[in-house]
GROMACS .gro file of C-alpha atoms in nm:
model
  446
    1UNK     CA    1  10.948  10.309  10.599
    2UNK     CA    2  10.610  10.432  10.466
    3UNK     CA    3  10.230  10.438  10.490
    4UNK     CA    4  10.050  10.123  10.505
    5UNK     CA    5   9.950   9.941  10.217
    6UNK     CA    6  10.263  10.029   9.977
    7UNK     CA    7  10.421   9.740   9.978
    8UNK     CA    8  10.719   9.737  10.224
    9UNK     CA    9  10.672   9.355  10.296
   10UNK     CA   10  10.651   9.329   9.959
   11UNK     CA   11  10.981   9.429   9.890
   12UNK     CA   12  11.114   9.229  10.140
   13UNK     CA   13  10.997   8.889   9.983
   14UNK     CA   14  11.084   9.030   9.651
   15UNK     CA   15  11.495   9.044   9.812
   16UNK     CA   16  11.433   8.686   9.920
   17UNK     CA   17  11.343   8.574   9.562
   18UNK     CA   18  11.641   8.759   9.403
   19UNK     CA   19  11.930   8.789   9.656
   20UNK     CA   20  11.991   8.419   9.660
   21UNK     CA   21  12.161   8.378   9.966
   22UNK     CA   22  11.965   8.261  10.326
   23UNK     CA   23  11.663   8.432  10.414
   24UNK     CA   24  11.507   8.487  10.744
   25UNK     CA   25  11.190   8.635  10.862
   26UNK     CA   26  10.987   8.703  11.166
   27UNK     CA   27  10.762   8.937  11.258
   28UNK     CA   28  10.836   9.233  11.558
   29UNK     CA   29  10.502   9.080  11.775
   30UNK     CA   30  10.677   8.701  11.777
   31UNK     CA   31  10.965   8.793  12.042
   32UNK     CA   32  10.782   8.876  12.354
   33UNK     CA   33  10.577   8.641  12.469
   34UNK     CA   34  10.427   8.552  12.860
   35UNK     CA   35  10.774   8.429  12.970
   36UNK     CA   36  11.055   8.640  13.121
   37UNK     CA   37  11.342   8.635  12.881
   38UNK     CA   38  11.194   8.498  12.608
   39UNK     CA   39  11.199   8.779  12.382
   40UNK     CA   40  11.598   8.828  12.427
   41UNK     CA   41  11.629   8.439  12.402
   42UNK     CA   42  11.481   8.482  12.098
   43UNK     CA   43  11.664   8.749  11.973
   44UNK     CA   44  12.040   8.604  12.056
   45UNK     CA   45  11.863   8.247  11.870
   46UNK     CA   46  11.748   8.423  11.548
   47UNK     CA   47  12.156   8.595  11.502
   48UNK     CA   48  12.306   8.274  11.600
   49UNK     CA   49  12.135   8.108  11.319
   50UNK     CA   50  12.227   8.409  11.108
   51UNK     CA   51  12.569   8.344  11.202
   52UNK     CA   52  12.574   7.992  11.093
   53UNK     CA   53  12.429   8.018  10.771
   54UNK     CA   54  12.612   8.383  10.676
   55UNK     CA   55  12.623   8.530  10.411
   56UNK     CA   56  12.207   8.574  10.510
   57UNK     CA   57  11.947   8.805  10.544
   58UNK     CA   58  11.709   8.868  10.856
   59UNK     CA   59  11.395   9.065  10.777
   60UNK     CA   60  11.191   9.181  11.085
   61UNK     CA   61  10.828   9.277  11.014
   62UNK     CA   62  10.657   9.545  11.208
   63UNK     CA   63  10.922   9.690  11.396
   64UNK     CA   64  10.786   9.879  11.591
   65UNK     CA   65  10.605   9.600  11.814
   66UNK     CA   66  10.978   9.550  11.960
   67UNK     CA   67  11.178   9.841  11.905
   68UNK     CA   68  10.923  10.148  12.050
   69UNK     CA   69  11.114  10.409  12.253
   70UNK     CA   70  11.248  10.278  12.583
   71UNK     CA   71  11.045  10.488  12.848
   72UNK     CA   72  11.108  10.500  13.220
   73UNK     CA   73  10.883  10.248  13.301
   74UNK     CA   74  10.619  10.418  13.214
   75UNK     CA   75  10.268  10.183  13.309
   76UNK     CA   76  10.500   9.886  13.381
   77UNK     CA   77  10.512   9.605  13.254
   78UNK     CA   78  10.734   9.659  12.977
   79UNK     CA   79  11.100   9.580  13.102
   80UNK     CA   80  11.046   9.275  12.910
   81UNK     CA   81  10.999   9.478  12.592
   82UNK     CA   82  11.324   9.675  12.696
   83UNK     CA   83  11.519   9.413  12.783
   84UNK     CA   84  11.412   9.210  12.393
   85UNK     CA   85  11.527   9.569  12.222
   86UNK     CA   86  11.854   9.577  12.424
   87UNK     CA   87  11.944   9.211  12.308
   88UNK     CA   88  11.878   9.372  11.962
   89UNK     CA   89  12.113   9.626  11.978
   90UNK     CA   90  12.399   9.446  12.107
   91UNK     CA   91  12.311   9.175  11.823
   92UNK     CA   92  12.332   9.436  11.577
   93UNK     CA   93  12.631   9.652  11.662
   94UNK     CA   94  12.771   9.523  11.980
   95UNK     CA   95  13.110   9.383  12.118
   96UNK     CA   96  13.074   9.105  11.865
   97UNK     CA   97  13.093   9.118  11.512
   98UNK     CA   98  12.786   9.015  11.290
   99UNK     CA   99  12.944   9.007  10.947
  100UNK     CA  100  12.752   8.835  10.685
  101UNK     CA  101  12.449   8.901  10.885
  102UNK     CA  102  12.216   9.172  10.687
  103UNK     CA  103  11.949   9.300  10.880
  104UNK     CA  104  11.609   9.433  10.702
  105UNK     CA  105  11.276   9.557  10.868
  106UNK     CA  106  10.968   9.715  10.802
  107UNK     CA  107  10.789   9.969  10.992
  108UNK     CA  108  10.502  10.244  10.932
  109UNK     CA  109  10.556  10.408  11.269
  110UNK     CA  110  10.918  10.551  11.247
  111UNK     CA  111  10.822  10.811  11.461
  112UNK     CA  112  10.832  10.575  11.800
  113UNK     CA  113  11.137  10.392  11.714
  114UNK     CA  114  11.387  10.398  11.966
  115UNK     CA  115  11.677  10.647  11.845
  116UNK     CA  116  11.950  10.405  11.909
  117UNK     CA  117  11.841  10.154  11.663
  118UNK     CA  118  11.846  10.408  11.401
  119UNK     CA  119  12.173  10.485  11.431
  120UNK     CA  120  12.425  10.454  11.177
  121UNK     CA  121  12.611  10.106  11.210
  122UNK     CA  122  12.237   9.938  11.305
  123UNK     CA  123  12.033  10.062  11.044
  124UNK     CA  124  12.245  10.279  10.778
  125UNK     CA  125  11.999  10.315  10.513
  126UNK     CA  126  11.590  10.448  10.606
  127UNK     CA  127  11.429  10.360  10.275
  128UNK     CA  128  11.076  10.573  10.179
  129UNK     CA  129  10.824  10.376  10.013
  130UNK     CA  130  10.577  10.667   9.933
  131UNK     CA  131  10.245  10.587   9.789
  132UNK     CA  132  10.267  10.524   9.435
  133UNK     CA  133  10.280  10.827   9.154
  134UNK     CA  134  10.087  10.825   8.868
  135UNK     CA  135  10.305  10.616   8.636
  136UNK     CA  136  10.342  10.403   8.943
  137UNK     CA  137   9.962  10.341   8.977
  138UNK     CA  138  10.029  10.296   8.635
  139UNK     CA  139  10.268  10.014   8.649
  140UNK     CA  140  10.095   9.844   8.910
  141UNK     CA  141   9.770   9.829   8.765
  142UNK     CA  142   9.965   9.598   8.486
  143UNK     CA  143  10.068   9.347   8.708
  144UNK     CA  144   9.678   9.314   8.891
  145UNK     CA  145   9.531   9.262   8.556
  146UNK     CA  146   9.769   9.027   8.402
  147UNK     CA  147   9.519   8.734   8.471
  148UNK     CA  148   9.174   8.909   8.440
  149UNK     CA  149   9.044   8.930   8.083
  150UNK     CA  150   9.012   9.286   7.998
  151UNK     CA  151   8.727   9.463   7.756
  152UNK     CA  152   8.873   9.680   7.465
  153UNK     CA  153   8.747   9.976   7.660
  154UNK     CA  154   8.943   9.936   7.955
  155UNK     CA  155   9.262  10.214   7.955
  156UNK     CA  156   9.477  10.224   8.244
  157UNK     CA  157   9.641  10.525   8.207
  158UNK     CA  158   9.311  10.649   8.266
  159UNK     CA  159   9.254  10.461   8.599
  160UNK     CA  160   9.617  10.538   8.698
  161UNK     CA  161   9.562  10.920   8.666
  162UNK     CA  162   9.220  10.877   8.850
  163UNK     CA  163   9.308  10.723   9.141
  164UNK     CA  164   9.505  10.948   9.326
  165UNK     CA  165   9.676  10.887   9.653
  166UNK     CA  166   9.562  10.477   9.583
  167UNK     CA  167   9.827  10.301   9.745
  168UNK     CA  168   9.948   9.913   9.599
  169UNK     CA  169   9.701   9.765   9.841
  170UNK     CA  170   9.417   9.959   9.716
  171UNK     CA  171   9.495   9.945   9.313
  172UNK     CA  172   9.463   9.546   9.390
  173UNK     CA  173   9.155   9.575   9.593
  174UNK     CA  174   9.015   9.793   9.284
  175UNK     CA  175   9.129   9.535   9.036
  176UNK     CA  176   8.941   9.254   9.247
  177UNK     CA  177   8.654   9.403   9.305
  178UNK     CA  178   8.597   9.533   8.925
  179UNK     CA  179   8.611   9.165   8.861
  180UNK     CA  180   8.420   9.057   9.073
  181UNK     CA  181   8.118   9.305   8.943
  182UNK     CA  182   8.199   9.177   8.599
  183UNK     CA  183   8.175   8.814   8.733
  184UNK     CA  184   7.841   8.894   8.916
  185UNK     CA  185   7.689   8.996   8.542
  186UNK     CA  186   7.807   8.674   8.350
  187UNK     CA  187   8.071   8.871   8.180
  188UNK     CA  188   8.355   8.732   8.014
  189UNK     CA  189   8.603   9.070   8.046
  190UNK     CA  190   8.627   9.359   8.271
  191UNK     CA  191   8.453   9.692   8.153
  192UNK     CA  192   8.604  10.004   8.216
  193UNK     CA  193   8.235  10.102   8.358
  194UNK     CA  194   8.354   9.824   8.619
  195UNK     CA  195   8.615   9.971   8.711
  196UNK     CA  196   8.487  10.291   8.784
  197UNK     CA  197   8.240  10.158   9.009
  198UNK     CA  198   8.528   9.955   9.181
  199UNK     CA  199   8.665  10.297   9.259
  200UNK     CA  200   8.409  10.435   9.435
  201UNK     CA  201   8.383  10.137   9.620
  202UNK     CA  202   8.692  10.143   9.738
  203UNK     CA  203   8.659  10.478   9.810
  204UNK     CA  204   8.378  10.529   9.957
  205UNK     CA  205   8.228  10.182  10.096
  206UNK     CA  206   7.971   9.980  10.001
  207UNK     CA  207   7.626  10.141   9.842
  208UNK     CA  208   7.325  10.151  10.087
  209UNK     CA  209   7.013  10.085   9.913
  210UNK     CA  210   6.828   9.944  10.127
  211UNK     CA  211   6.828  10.213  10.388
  212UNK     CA  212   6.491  10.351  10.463
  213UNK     CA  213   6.461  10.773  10.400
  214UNK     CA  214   6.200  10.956  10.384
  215UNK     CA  215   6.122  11.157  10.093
  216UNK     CA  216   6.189  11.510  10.348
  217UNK     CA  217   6.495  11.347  10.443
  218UNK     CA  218   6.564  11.327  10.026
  219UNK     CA  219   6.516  11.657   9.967
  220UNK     CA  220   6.736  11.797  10.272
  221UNK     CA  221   7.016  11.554  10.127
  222UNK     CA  222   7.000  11.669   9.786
  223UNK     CA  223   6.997  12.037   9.819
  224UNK     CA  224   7.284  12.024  10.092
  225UNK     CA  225   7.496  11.789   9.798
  226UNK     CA  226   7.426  12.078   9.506
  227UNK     CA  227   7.519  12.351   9.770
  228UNK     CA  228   7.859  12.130   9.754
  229UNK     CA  229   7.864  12.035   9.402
  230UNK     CA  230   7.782  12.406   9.259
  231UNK     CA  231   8.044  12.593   9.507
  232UNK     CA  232   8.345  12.337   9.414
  233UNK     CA  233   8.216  12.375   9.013
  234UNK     CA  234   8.225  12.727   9.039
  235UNK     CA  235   8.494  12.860   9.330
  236UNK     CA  236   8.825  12.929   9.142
  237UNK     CA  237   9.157  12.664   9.230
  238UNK     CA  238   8.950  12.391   9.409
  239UNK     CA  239   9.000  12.029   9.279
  240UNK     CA  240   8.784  11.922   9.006
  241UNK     CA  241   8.401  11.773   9.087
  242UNK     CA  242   8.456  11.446   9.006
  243UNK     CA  243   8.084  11.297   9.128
  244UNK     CA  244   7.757  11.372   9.354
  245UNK     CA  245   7.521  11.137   9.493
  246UNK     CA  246   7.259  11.118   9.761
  247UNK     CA  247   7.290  10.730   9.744
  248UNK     CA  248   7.404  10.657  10.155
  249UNK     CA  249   7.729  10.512  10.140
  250UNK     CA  250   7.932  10.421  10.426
  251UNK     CA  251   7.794  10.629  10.729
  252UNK     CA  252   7.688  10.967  10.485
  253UNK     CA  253   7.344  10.987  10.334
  254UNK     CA  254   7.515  11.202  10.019
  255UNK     CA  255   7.860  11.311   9.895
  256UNK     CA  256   8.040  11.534   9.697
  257UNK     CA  257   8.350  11.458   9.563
  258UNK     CA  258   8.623  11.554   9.437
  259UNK     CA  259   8.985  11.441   9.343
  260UNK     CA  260   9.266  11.638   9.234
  261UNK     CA  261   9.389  11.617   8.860
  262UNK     CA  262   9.785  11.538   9.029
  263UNK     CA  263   9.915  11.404   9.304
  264UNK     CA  264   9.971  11.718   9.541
  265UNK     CA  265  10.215  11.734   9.788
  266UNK     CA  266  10.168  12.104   9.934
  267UNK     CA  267   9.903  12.359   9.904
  268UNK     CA  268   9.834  12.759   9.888
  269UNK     CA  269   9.600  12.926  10.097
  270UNK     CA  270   9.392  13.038   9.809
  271UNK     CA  271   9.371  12.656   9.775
  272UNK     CA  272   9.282  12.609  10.138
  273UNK     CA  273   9.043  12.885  10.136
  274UNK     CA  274   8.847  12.774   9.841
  275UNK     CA  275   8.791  12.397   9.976
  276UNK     CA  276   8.649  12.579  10.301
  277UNK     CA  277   8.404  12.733  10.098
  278UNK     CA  278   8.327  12.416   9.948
  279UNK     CA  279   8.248  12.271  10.293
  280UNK     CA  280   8.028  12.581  10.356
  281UNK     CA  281   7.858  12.515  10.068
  282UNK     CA  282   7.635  12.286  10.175
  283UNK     CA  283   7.489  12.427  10.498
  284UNK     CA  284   7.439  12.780  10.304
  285UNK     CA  285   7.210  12.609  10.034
  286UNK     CA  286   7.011  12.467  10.380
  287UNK     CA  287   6.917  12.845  10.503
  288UNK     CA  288   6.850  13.001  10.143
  289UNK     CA  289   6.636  12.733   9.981
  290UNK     CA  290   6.497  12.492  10.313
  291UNK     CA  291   6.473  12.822  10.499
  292UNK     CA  292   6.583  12.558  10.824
  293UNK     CA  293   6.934  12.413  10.980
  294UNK     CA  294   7.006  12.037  11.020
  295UNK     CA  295   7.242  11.801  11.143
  296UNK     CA  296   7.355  11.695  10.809
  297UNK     CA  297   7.647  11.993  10.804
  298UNK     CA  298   7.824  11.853  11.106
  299UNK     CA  299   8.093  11.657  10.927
  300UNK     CA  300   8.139  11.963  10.688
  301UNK     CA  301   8.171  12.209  11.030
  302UNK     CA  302   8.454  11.936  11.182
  303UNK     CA  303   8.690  11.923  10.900
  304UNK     CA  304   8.693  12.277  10.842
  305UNK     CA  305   8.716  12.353  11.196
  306UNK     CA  306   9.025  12.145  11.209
  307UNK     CA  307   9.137  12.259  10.851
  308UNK     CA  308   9.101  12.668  11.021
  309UNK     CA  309   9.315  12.563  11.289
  310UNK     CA  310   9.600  12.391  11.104
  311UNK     CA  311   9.620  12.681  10.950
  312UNK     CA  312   9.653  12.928  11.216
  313UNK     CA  313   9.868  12.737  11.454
  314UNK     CA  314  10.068  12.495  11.222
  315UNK     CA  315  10.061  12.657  10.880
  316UNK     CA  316  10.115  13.055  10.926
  317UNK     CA  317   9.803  13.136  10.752
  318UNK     CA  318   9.656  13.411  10.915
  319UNK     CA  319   9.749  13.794  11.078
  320UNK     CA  320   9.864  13.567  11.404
  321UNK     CA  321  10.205  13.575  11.139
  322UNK     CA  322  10.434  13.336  11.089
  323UNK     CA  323  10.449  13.128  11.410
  324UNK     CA  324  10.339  12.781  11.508
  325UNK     CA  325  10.133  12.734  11.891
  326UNK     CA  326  10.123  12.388  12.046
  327UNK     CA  327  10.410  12.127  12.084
  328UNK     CA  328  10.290  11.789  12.049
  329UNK     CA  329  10.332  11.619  12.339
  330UNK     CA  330  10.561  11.270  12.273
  331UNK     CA  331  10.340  11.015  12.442
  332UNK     CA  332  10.654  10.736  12.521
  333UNK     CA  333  10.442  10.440  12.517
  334UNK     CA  334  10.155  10.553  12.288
  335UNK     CA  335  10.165  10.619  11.927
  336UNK     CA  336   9.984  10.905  11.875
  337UNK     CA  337   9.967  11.221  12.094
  338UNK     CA  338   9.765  11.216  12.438
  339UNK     CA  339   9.765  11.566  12.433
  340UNK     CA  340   9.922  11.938  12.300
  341UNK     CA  341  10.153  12.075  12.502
  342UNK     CA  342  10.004  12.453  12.600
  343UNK     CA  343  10.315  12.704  12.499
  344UNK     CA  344  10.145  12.997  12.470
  345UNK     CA  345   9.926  13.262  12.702
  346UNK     CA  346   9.505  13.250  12.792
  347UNK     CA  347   9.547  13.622  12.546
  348UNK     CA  348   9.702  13.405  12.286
  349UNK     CA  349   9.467  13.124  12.277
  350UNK     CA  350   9.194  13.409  12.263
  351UNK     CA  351   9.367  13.522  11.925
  352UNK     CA  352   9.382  13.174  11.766
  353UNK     CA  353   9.061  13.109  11.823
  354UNK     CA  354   8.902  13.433  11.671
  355UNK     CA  355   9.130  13.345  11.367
  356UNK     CA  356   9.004  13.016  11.368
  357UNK     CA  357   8.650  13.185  11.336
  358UNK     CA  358   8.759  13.472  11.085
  359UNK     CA  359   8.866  13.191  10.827
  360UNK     CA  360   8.557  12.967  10.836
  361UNK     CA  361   8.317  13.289  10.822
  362UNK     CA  362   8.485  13.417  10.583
  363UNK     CA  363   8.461  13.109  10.367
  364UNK     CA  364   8.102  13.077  10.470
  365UNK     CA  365   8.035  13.466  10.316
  366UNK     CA  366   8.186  13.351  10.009
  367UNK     CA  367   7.953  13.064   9.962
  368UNK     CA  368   7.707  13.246  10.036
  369UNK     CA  369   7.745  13.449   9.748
  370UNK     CA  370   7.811  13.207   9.492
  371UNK     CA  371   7.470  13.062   9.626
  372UNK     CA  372   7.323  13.350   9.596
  373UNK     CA  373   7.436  13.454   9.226
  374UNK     CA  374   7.376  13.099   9.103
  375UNK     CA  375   6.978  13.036   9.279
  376UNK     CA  376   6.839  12.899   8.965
  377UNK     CA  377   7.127  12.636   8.865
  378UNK     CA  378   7.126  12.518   9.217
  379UNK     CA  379   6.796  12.475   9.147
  380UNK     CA  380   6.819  12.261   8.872
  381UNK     CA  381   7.155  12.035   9.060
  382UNK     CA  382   6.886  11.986   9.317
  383UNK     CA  383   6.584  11.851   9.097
  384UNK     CA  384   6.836  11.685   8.923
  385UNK     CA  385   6.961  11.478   9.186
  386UNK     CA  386   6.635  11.388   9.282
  387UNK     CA  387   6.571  11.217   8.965
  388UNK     CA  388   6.896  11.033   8.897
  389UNK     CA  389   7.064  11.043   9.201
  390UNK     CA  390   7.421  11.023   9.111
  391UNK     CA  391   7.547  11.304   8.855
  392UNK     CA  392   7.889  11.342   8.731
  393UNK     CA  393   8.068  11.657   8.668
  394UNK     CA  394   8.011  11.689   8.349
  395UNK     CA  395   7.650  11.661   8.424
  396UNK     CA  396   7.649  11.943   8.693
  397UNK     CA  397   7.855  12.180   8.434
  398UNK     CA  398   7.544  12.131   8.213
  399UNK     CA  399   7.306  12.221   8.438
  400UNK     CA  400   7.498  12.498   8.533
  401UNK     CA  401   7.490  12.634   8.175
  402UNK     CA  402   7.112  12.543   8.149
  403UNK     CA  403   7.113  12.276   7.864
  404UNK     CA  404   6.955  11.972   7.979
  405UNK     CA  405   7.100  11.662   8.026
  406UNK     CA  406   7.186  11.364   7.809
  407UNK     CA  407   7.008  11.004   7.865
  408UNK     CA  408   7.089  10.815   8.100
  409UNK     CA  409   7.250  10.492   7.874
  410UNK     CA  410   7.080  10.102   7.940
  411UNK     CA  411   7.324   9.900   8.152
  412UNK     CA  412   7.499   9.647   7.959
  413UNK     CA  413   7.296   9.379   7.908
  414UNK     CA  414   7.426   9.001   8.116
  415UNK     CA  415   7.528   8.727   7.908
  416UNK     CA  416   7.366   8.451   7.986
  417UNK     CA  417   7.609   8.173   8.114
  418UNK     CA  418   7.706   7.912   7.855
  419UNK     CA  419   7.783   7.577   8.098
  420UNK     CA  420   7.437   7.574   8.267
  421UNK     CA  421   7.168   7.843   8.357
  422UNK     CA  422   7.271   8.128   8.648
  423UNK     CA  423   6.973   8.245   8.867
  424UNK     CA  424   6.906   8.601   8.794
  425UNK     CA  425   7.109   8.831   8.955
  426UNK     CA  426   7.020   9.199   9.029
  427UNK     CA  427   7.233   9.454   8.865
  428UNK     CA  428   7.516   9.603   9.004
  429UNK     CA  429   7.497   9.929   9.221
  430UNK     CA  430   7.517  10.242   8.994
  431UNK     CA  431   7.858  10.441   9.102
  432UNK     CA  432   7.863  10.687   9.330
  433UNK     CA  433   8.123  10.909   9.508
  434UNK     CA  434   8.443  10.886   9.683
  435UNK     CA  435   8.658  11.080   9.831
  436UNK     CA  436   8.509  11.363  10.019
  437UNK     CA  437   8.475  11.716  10.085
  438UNK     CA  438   8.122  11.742  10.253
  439UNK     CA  439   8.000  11.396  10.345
  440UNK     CA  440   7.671  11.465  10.481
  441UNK     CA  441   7.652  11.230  10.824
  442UNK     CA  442   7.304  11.098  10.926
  443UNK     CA  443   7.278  11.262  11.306
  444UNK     CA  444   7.325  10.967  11.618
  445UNK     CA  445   7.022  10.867  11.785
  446UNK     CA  446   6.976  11.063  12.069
   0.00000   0.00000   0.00000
């Protein structure tokens, strides 16, 4: 059990290299097919063979296809399903005995299993496979770059403790892609430059360049991104600025962002309350210096919108007390929720919603005032960004202090390729952000 991408199949085909014994697979999606009984057919043929060749193991991938919650019927059609999962159960833990026969499977929906194949006797163990921990990142950064020559710059302790929240799946894509960049400038080894701009990739999709904005459109960007960039440098307990660009990446014409220094796994209000103001940050910096609204703050307004209300109705964050409102309703033959179950009064929905509005203007005063206090370096983010475009935060804290900024170094210069001559290739996009508080979205046509 666990998130996608941290390598539950993985592990699977790892058993089947060490355990020695038979090893079956099949994935949860092969049983039913268009034919009535096929599914159970299948089922009773996959333990027979089991049987035969015991001691074995059967590993069933994606679970879930075939062993979702049995419903009542529920938009029909799905007896079939049923009737496969009941075949299952008896195989597992029925009137006959399977010994011999060890059962494995994978699944990132747990939630919609059906409770009787979790039971002890079917499955005894439930196995987390979290995303990976910093010496875990660590580790399997090791095994990615075994086969790509490396530059003496290149430490992955450092890229381990940067990269948090990377699952296996994304450390590899990371690894690829910082090759291929390296590859694309007749390089020999992997720079730890490459790497970082593999990360942002990843991150935060593929650089834009060649979108068409006008130079108003510029300006609006790149005040709204040092409205973000100067609130999250200078708000106490937010995570650290890690970059800011007003390069469009993905569907935002600029971003902010940050990433925490560990991997977190709760968080205090004061916490919660300062990344608000970070969202805030950027549509404050609109009315005090552009002296006009736009549509860029509408991502920023959604997430803390939804952040405000986890914390009223899910959290116990606010003078409602120390209550949750709203069951989720459990959707039989959906994964996620159709709808919240209403469990409370018209008054009480009143309530949550002006606590919903006291956070987020709250947030939005505070931001305000950092503006306020901080006009000229603001100023300079903004001019800044115009200029380069992409400032880290080590950049910002200097413009915050008013000492100007460093030279930008040359790119690495391309070797040219020793077997015969490569046609000139354009230099790699410069790096740019990632993960996100404040993407600033480009409005849909009307």
């Amino acid at each position: 059990v666990g998130p996608p991408g941290t390598g539950k199949t993985l592990l699977a085909r790892a058993i089947a290299g060490e355990a020695n014994v038979p090893f079956f697979s099949i994935s949860g999606s092969d049983f039913v097919e268009m034919f009535v009984g096929v599914g159970a057919s299948r089922v009773r043929d996959l333990f027979e063979q089991g049987k035969k060749n015991a001691p074995c193991i059967i590993f069933i991938d994606e679970l879930d296809a075939v062993g979702r919650h049995r419903g009542a019927g529920l938009g029909g059609g799905h007896d079939e399903r049923e009737q496969t999962l009941n075949a299952m159960l008896v195989e597992m833990d029925g009137f006959d005995s399977n010994e011999g026969v060890i059962l494995i499977a994978a699944t990132n929906r747990p939630d919609v299993l059906d409770p009787a194949l979790l039971r002890p006797g079917r499955f005894d163990r439930r196995v987390v496979v979290p995303r990976p921990d910093f010496k875990g990142r660590e580790e399997i950064l090791k095994v990615h770059v075994r086969k790509i020559p490396l530059a003496p710059d290149v430490d992955l302790s450092v890229l381990g403790r940067g990269t948090p929240g990377f699952s296996g799946a994304d450390l590899a894509n990371m690894v690829n892609e910082a090759a291929l960049l390296a590859a694309r400038r007749n390089r020999k080894s992997v720079l730890m430059d490459d790497f970082e701009q593999a990360k942002d990739k990843v991150l935060m999709g593929v650089e834009r360049r060649s979108m068409i904005i006008s130079d108003e459109e510029k300006r609006n960007t790149a005040y709204h991104e040092a409205g973000h960039a100067l609130v999250a440098t200078m708000m106490p307990g937010t995570d650290p600025l890690h970059k800011v660009t007003i390069i469009p990446r993905g569907m935002a014409l600029g971003v902010t962002m940050q990433l925490p220094v560990d991997d977190k796994h709760t968080y205090t209000k004061d916490f919660l309350e300062s990344q608000l103001a970070v969202m805030m940050g950027g549509r404050v910096t609109e009315e005090i210096f552009l002296g006009k609204l736009t549509t860029g703050a509408g991502n920023d307004f959604e997430q803390a919108t939804e952040l405000a209300r986890k914390m009223v109705c899910e959290w116990g964050m606010s003078e409602m007390g120390p209550l949750t409102f709203g069951k989720k309703e459990e959707a039989i033959f959906l994964g996620r929720e159709i709808a919240q179950h209403r469990d409370y009064s018209e008054d009480t929905a009143i309530h949550i919603d002006q606590e919903v509005k006291k956070i987020v203007m709250n947030a939005y005063q505070r931001a305000r005032t950092c503006v306020e206090q901080n006009r000229e370096a603001l100023e300079r983010i903004a001019q800044a960004l115009l200029v380069r475009e992409v400032l880290d935060a080590a950049d910002i804290k200097l413009l915050i202090e008013g000492k100007p900024l460093p030279e930008k170094p040359a790119p690495p210069a391309a070797k040219p390729a020793e077997v015969e001559p490569a046609p000139s290739l354009k230099a790699a996009p410069k790096p740019a952000p990632a993960f996100t508080k404040g993407s600033r979205e480009k409005p849909a046509p009307a």
